[in-house]
Short mmCIF file of C-alpha atoms in Angstrom, two decimals:
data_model
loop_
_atom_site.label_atom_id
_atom_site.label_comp_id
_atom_site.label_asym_id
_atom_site.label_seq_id
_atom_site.Cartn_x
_atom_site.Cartn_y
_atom_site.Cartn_z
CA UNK A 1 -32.15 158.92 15.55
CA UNK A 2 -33.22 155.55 16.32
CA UNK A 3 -31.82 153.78 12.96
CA UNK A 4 -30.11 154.60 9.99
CA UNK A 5 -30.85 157.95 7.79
CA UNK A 6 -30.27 158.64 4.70
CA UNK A 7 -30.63 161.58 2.31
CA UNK A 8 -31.80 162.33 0.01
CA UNK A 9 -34.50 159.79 -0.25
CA UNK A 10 -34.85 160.63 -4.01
CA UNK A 11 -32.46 161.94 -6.40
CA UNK A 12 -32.94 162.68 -10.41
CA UNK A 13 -29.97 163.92 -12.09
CA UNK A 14 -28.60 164.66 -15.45
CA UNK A 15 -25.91 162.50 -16.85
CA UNK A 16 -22.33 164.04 -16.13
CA UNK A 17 -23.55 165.82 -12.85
CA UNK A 18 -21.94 164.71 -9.70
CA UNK A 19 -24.13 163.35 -7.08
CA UNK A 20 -23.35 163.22 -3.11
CA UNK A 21 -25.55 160.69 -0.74
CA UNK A 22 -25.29 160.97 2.73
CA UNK A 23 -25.77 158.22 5.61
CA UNK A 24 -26.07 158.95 9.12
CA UNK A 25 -25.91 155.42 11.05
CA UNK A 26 -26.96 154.20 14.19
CA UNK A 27 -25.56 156.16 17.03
CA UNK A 28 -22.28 154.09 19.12
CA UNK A 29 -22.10 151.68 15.74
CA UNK A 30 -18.68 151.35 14.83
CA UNK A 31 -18.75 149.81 11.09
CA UNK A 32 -20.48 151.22 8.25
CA UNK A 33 -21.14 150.00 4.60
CA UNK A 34 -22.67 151.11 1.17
CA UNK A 35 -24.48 148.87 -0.97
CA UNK A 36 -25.81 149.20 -4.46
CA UNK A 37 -29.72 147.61 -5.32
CA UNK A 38 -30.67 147.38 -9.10
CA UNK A 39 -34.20 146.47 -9.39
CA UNK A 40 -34.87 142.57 -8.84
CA UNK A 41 -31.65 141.79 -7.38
CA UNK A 42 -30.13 141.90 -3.80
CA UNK A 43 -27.76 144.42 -2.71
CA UNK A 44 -24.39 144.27 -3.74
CA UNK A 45 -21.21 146.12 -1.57
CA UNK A 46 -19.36 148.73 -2.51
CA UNK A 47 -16.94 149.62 0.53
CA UNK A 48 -17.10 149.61 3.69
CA UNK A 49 -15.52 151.68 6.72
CA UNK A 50 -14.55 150.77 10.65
CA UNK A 51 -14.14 153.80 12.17
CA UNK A 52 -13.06 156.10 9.78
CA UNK A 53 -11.00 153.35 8.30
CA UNK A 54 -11.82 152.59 4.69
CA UNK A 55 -11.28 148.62 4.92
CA UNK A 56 -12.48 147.47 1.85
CA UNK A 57 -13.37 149.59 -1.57
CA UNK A 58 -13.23 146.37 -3.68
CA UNK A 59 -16.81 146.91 -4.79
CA UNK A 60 -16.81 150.54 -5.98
CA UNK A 61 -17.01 149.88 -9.94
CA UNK A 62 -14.76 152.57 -11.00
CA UNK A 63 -13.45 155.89 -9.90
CA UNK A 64 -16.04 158.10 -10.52
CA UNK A 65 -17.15 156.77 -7.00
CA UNK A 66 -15.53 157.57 -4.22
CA UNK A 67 -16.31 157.07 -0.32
CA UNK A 68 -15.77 159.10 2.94
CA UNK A 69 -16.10 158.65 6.85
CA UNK A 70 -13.70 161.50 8.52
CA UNK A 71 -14.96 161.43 11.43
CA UNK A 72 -16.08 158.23 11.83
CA UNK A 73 -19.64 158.76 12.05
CA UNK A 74 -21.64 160.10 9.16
CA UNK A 75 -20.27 158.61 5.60
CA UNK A 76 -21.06 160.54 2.13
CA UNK A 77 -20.64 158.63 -1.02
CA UNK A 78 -19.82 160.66 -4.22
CA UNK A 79 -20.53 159.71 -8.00
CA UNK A 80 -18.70 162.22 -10.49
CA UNK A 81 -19.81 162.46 -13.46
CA UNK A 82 -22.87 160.20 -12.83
CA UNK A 83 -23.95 157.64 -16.00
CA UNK A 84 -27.27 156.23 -16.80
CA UNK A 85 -26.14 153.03 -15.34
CA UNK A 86 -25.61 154.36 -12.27
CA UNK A 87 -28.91 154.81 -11.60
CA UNK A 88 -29.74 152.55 -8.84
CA UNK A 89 -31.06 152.62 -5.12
CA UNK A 90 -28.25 153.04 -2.68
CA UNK A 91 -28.21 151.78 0.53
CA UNK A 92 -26.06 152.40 3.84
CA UNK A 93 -25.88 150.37 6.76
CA UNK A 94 -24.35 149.88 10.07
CA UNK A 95 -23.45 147.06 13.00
CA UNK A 96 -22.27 147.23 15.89
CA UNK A 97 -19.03 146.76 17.92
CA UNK A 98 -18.35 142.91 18.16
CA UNK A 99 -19.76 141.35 21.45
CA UNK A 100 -17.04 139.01 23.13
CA UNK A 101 -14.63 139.42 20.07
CA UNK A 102 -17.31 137.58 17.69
CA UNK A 103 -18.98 139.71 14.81
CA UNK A 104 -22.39 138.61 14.63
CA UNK A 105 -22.00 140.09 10.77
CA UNK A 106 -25.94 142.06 11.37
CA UNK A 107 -26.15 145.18 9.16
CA UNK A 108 -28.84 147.84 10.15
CA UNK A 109 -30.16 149.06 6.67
CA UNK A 110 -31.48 152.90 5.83
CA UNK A 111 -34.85 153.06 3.59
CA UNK A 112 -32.00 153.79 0.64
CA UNK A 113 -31.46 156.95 -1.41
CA UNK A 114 -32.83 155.96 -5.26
CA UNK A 115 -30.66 157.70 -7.57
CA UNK A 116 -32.14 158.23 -11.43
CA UNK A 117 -30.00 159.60 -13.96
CA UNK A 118 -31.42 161.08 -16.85
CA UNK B 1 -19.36 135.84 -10.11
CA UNK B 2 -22.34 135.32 -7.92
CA UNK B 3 -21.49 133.50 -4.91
CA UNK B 4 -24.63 133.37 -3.56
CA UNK B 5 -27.17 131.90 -5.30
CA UNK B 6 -31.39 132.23 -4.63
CA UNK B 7 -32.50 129.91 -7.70
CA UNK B 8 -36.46 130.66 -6.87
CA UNK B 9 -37.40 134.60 -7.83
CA UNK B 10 -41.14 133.83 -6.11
CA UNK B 11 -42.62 131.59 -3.91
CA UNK B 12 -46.53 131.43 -2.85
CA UNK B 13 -47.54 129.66 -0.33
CA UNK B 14 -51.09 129.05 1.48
CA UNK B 15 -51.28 130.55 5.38
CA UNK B 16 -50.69 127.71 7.97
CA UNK B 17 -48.41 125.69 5.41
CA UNK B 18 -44.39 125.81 5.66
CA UNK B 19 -42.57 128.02 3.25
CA UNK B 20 -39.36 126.93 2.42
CA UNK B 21 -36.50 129.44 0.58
CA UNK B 22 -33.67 128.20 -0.64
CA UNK B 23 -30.06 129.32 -0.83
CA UNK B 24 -26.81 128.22 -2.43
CA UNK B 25 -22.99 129.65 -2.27
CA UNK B 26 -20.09 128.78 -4.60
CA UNK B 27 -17.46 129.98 -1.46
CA UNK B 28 -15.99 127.72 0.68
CA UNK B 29 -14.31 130.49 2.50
CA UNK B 30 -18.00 131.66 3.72
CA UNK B 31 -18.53 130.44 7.65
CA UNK B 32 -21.30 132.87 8.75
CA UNK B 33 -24.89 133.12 6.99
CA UNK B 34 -27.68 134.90 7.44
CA UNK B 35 -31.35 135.94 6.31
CA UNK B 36 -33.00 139.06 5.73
CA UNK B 37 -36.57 140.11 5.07
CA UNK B 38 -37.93 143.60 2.79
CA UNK B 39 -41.10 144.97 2.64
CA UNK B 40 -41.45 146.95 -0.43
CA UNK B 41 -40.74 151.01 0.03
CA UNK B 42 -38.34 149.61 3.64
CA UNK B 43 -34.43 148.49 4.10
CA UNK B 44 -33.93 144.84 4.38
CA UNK B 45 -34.30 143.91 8.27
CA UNK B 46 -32.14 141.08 9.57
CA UNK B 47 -34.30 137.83 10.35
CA UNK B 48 -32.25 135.01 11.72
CA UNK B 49 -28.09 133.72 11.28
CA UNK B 50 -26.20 130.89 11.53
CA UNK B 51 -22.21 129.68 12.03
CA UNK B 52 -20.92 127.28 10.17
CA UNK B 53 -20.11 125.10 13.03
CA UNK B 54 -23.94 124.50 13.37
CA UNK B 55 -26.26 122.66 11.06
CA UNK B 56 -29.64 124.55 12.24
CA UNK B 57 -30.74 127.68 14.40
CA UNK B 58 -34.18 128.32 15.51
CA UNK B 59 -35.75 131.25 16.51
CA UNK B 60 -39.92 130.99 17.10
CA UNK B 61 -41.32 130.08 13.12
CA UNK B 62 -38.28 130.52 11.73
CA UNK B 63 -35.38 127.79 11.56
CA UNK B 64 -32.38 127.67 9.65
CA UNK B 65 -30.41 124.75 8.22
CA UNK B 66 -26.88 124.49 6.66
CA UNK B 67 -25.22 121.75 4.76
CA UNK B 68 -21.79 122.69 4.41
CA UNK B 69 -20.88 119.93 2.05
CA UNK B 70 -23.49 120.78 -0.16
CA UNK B 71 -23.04 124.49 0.38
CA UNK B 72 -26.90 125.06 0.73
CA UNK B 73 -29.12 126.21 3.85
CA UNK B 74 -32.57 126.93 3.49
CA UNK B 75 -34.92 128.99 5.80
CA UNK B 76 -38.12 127.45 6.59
CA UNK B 77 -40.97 129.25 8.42
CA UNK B 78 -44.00 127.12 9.92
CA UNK B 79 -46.70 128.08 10.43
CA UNK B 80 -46.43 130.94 7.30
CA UNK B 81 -48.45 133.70 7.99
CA UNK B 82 -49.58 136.90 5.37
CA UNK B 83 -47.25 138.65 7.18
CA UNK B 84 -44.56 136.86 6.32
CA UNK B 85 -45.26 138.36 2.39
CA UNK B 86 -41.66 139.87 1.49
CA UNK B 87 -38.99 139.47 -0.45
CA UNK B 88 -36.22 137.31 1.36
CA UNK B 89 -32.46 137.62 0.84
CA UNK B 90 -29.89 135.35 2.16
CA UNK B 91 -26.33 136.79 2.47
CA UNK B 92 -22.91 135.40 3.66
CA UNK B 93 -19.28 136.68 5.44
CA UNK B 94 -16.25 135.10 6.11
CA UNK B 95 -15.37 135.22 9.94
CA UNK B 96 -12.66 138.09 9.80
CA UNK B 97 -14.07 140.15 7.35
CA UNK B 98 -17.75 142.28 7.74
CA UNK B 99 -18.49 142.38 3.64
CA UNK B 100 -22.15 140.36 3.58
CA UNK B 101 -22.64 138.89 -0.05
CA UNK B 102 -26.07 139.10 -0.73
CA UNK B 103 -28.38 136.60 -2.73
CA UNK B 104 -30.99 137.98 -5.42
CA UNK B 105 -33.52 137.50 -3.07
CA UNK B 106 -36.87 135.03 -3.31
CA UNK B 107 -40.24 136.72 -2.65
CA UNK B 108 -42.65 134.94 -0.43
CA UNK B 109 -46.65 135.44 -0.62
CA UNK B 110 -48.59 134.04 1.34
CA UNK B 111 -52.71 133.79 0.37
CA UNK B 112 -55.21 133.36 2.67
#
């Protein structure tokens, strides 16, 4: 597709059930990230991923989340035994490969997947 | 720790005037800044950037400005239009790293 996808657009949960979202970036981007959106406040990372490379997981608040790429394309991010708290919208996005060695640091953004747990 | 700092939650502002959003960072290590825009129910869309070895970027309404040694740029858009109604994040990287740090975002109306 033309941008970034991500499913499901709406999940509802009960507390302790593990959760899975999926993002699909832009086609030929290289680097892909996950951010977190409470309500009123700007989204804050989680990890990110070159390639398939996990570079950075410094954001992930603890390990019930986890983070995948394997084949360097489509990502899924996992919440085990999801919490209240985590309820949230989630939000993937991509950029593309640096042009001349610079990276102009512009993330594509998906409409989100809005997680409620109950 | 927030590092980036939007101090203004709202901002209204009459069409034809010049809206001007704010932003401040606590990181000295940050050389790379940029603005994005969200309508409600959409992902934020990127708007305009700047390095750190400028002081101001332009791009049609919208301009830019950064003052390092105060560690604040602002975005200004002139004319505003009702368009321009969204909520407005600014966000900053270092150079070698891709992790954006995102304000909490200042929404703009703009009335008739």
């Amino acid at each position: 597709g033309a941008g970034v996808s991500q499913s499901p657009r709406y999940k509802v949960t009960k507390r302790g059930q593990d959760v899975a979202l999926r993002c699909d970036p832009i086609s030929g981007h290289v680097s892909l990230y996950w951010y977190r959106q409470a309500l009123g406040q700007g989204p804050e990372f989680l990890t990110y991923f070159n390639y398939e490379a996990q570079q950075d997981k410094s954001g992930l608040p603890n390990d019930r989340f986890s983070a995948e790429r394997p084949e360097g394309s489509i990502s899924t991010l996992t919440i085990q035994r999801t919490e209240q708290r985590d309820s949230a919208m989630y939000r993937c996005a991509s950029s593309p490969p640096p042009s001349g060695g610079t990276n102009t640091g512009e993330l594509f953004f998906g409409e989100g997947s809005r997680l409620t747990v109950l | 720790d927030q590092q980036v700092k939007q101090n203004s939650p709202s901002l209204s502002v009459q069409e034809g005037r010049i809206s001007i959003l704010n932003c401040d960072y606590t990181n000295s290590m940050f050389d790379y800044f940029l603005w994005y825009k969200k309508y409600p129910a959409e992902g934020p869309t990127f708007l305009i950037s700047i390095s750190s070895i400028k002081d101001k970027n332009e791009d049609g309404r919208f301009t830019v400005f950064l003052n390092k040694s105060a560690k604040h740029l602002s975005l200004h858009i002139v004319p505003s239009q009702p368009g321009d109604s969204a909520v407005y994040f600014c966000a900053a990287s270092r150079y070698n790293t891709d992790k954006l740090i995102f304000g909490t975002g200042t929404r703009l109306q703009v009335f008739p």
